[in-house]
PDB file of C-alpha atoms in Angstrom:
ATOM      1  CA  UNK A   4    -136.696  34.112 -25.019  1.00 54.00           C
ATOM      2  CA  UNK A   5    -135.882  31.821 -27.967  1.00 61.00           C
ATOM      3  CA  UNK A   6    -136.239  32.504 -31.421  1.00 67.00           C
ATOM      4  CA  UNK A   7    -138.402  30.503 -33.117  1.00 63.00           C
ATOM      5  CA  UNK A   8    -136.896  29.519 -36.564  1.00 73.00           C
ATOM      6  CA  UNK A   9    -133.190  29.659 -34.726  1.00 77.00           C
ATOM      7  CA  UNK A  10    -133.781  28.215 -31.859  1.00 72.00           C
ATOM      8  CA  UNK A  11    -131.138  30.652 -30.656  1.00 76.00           C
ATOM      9  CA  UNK A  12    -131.511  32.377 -26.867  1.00 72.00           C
ATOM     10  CA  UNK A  13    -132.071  36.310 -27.310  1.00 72.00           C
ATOM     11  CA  UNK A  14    -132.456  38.586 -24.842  1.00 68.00           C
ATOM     12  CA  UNK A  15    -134.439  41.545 -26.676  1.00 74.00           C
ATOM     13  CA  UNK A  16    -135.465  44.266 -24.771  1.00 78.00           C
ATOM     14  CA  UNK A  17    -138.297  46.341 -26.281  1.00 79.00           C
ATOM     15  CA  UNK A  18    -138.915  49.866 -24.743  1.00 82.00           C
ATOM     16  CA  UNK A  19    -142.986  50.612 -24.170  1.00 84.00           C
ATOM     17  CA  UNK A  20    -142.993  52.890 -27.556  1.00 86.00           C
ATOM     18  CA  UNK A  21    -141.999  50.468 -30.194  1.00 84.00           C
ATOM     19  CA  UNK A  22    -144.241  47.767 -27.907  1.00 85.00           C
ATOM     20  CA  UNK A  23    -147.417  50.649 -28.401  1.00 87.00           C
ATOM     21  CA  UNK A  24    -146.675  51.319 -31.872  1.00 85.00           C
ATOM     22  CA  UNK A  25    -146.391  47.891 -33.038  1.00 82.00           C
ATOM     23  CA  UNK A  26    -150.180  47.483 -31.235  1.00 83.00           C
ATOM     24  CA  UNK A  27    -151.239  50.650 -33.289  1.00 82.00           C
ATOM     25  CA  UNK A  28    -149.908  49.655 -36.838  1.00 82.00           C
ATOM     26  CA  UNK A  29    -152.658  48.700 -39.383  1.00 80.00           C
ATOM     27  CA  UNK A  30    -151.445  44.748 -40.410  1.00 77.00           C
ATOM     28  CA  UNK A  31    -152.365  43.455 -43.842  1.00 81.00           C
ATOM     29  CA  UNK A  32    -154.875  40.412 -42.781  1.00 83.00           C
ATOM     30  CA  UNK A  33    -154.769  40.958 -39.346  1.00 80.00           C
ATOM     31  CA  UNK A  34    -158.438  42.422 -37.679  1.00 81.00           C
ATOM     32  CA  UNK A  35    -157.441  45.043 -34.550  1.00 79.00           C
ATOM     33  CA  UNK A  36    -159.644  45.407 -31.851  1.00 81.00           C
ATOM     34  CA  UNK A  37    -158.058  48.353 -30.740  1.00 81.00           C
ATOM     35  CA  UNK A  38    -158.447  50.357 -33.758  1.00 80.00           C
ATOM     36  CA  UNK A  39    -162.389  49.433 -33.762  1.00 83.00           C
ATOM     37  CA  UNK A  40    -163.048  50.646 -30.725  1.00 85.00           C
ATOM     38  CA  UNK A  41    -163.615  54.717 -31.154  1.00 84.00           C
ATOM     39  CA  UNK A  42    -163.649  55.804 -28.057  1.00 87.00           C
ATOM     40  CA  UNK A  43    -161.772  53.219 -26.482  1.00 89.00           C
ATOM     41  CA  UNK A  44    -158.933  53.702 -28.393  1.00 88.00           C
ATOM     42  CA  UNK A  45    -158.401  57.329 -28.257  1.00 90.00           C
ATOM     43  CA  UNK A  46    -158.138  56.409 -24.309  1.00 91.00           C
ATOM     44  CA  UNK A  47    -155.710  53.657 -25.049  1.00 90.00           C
ATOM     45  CA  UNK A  48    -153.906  56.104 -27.198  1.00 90.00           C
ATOM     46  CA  UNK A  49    -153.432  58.742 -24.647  1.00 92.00           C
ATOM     47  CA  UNK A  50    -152.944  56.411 -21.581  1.00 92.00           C
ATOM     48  CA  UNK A  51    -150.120  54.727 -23.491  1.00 91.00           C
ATOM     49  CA  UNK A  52    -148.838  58.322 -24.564  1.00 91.00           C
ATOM     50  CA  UNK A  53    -148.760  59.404 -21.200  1.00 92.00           C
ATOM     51  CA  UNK A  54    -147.175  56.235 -20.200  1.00 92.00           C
ATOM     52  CA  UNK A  55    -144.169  56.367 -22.552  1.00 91.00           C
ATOM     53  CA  UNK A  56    -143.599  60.422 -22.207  1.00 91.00           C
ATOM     54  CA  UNK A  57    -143.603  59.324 -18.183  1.00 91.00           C
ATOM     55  CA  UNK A  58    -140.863  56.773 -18.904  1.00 89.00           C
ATOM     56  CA  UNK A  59    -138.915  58.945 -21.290  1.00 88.00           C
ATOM     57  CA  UNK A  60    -139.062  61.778 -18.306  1.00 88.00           C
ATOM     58  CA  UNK A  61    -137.771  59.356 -16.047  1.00 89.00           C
ATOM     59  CA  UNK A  62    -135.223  58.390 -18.322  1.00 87.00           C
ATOM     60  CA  UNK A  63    -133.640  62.470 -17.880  1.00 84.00           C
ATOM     61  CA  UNK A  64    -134.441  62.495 -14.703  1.00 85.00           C
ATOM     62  CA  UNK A  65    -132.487  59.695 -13.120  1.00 86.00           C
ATOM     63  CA  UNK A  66    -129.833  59.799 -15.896  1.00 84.00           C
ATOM     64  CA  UNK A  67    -128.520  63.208 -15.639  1.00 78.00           C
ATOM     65  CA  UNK A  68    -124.865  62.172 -15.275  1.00 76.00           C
ATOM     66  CA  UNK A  69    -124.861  60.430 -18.554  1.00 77.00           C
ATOM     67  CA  UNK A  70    -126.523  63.154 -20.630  1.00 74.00           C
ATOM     68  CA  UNK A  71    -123.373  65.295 -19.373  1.00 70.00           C
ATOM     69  CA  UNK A  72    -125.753  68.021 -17.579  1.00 61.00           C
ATOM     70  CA  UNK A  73    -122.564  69.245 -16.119  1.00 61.00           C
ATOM     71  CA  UNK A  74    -121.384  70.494 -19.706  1.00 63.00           C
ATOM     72  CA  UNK A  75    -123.965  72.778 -20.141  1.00 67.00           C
ATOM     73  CA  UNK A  76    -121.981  76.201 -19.174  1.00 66.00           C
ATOM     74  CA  UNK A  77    -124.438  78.705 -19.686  1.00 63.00           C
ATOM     75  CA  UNK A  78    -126.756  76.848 -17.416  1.00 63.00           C
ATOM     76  CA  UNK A  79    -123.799  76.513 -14.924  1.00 68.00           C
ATOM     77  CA  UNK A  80    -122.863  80.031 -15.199  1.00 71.00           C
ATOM     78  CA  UNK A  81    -126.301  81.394 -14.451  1.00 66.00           C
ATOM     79  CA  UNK A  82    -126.422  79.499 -11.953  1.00 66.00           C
ATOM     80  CA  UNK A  83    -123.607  81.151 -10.403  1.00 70.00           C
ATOM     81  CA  UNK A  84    -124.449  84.660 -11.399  1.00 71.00           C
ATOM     82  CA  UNK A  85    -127.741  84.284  -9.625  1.00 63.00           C
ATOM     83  CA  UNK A  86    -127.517  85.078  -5.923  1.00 54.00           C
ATOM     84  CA  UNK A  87    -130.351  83.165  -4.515  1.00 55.00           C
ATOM     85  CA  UNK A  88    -129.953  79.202  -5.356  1.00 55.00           C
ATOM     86  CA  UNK A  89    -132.789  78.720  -3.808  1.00 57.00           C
ATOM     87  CA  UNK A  90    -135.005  80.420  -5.922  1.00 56.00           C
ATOM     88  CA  UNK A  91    -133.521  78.143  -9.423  1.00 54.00           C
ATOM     89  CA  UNK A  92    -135.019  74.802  -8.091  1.00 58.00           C
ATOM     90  CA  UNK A  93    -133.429  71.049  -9.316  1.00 62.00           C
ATOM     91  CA  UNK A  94    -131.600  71.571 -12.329  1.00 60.00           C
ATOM     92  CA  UNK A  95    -132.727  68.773 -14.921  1.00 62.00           C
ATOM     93  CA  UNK A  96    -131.759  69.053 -18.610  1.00 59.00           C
ATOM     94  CA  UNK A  97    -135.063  68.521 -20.462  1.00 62.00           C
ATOM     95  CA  UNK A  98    -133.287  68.648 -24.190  1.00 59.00           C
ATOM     96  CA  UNK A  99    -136.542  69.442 -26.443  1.00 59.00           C
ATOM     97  CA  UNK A 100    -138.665  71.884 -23.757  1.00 56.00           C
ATOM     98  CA  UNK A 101    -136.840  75.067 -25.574  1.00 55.00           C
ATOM     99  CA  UNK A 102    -138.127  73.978 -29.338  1.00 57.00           C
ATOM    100  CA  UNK A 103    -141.698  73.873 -27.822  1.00 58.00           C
ATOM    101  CA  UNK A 104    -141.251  77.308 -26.361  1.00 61.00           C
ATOM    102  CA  UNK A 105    -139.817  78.877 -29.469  1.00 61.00           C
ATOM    103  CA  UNK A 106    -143.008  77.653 -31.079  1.00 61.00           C
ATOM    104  CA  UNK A 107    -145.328  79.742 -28.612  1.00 62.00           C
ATOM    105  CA  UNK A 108    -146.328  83.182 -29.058  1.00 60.00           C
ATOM    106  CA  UNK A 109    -144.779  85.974 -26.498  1.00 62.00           C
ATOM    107  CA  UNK A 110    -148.302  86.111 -25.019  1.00 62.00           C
ATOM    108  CA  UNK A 111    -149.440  82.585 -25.602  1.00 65.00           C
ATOM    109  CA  UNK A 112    -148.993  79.599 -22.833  1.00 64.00           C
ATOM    110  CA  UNK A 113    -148.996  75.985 -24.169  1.00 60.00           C
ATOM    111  CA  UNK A 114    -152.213  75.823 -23.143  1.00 64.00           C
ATOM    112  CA  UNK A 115    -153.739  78.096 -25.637  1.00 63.00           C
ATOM    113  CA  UNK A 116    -151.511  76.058 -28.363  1.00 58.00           C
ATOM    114  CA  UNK A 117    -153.982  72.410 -29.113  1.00 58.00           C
ATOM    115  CA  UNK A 118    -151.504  71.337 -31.466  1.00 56.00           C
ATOM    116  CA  UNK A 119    -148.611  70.657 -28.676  1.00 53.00           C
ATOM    117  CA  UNK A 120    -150.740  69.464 -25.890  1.00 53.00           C
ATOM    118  CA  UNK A 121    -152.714  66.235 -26.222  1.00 46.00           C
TER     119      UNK A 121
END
């Protein structure tokens, strides 16, 4: 890729979320199709929301070693206190899942929360 009043080489990467949001922002003399399209959009909006909270996800998942899972102690240690590994699952650090559940009710499942869910 070259920039255009440089005429330097770049190589820019741009992650799907800043690519989506740029193709959501209201321009100043620019007409967007998207936004137009009612119904349309809201489908574009949550097909591209599901698309960047599935890359994000991915992100964690294959990147465990760098998010330095293995310093999480209390995990570690319940882990060990538990008998039955079996029964834990795959360990993945998921570093915003416990804010979500501190919002919910004792009685309440996401679910029943419409502000959280999409």
């Amino acid at each position: 890729m070259v920039d255009p009043i440089t005429g330097v080489s770049t190589n820019k990467n741009l992650s799907a979320m800043n690519y989506y949001a740029y193709r959501l922002m209201i321009l100043a003399n620019e007409w967007n199709v998207i936004l137009k399209c009612r119904r349309l959009f809201q489908q574009f909006a949550v097909d591209m929301y599901v698309k960047v909270e599935t890359e994000r996800l991915a992100f964690i998942r294959f990147n465990q070693a760098n998010l330095r899972s293995e310093d999480y102690i209390h995990l570690r240690d319940a882990i060990h206190s538990d008998g039955d590994v079996q029964s834990i699952g795959r360990l993945t650090i998921r570093p915003l899942s416990y804010i979500i559940e501190r919002e919910l009710e004792l009685s309440k499942k996401p679910k029943d929360r419409h502000d959280i869910i999409a």
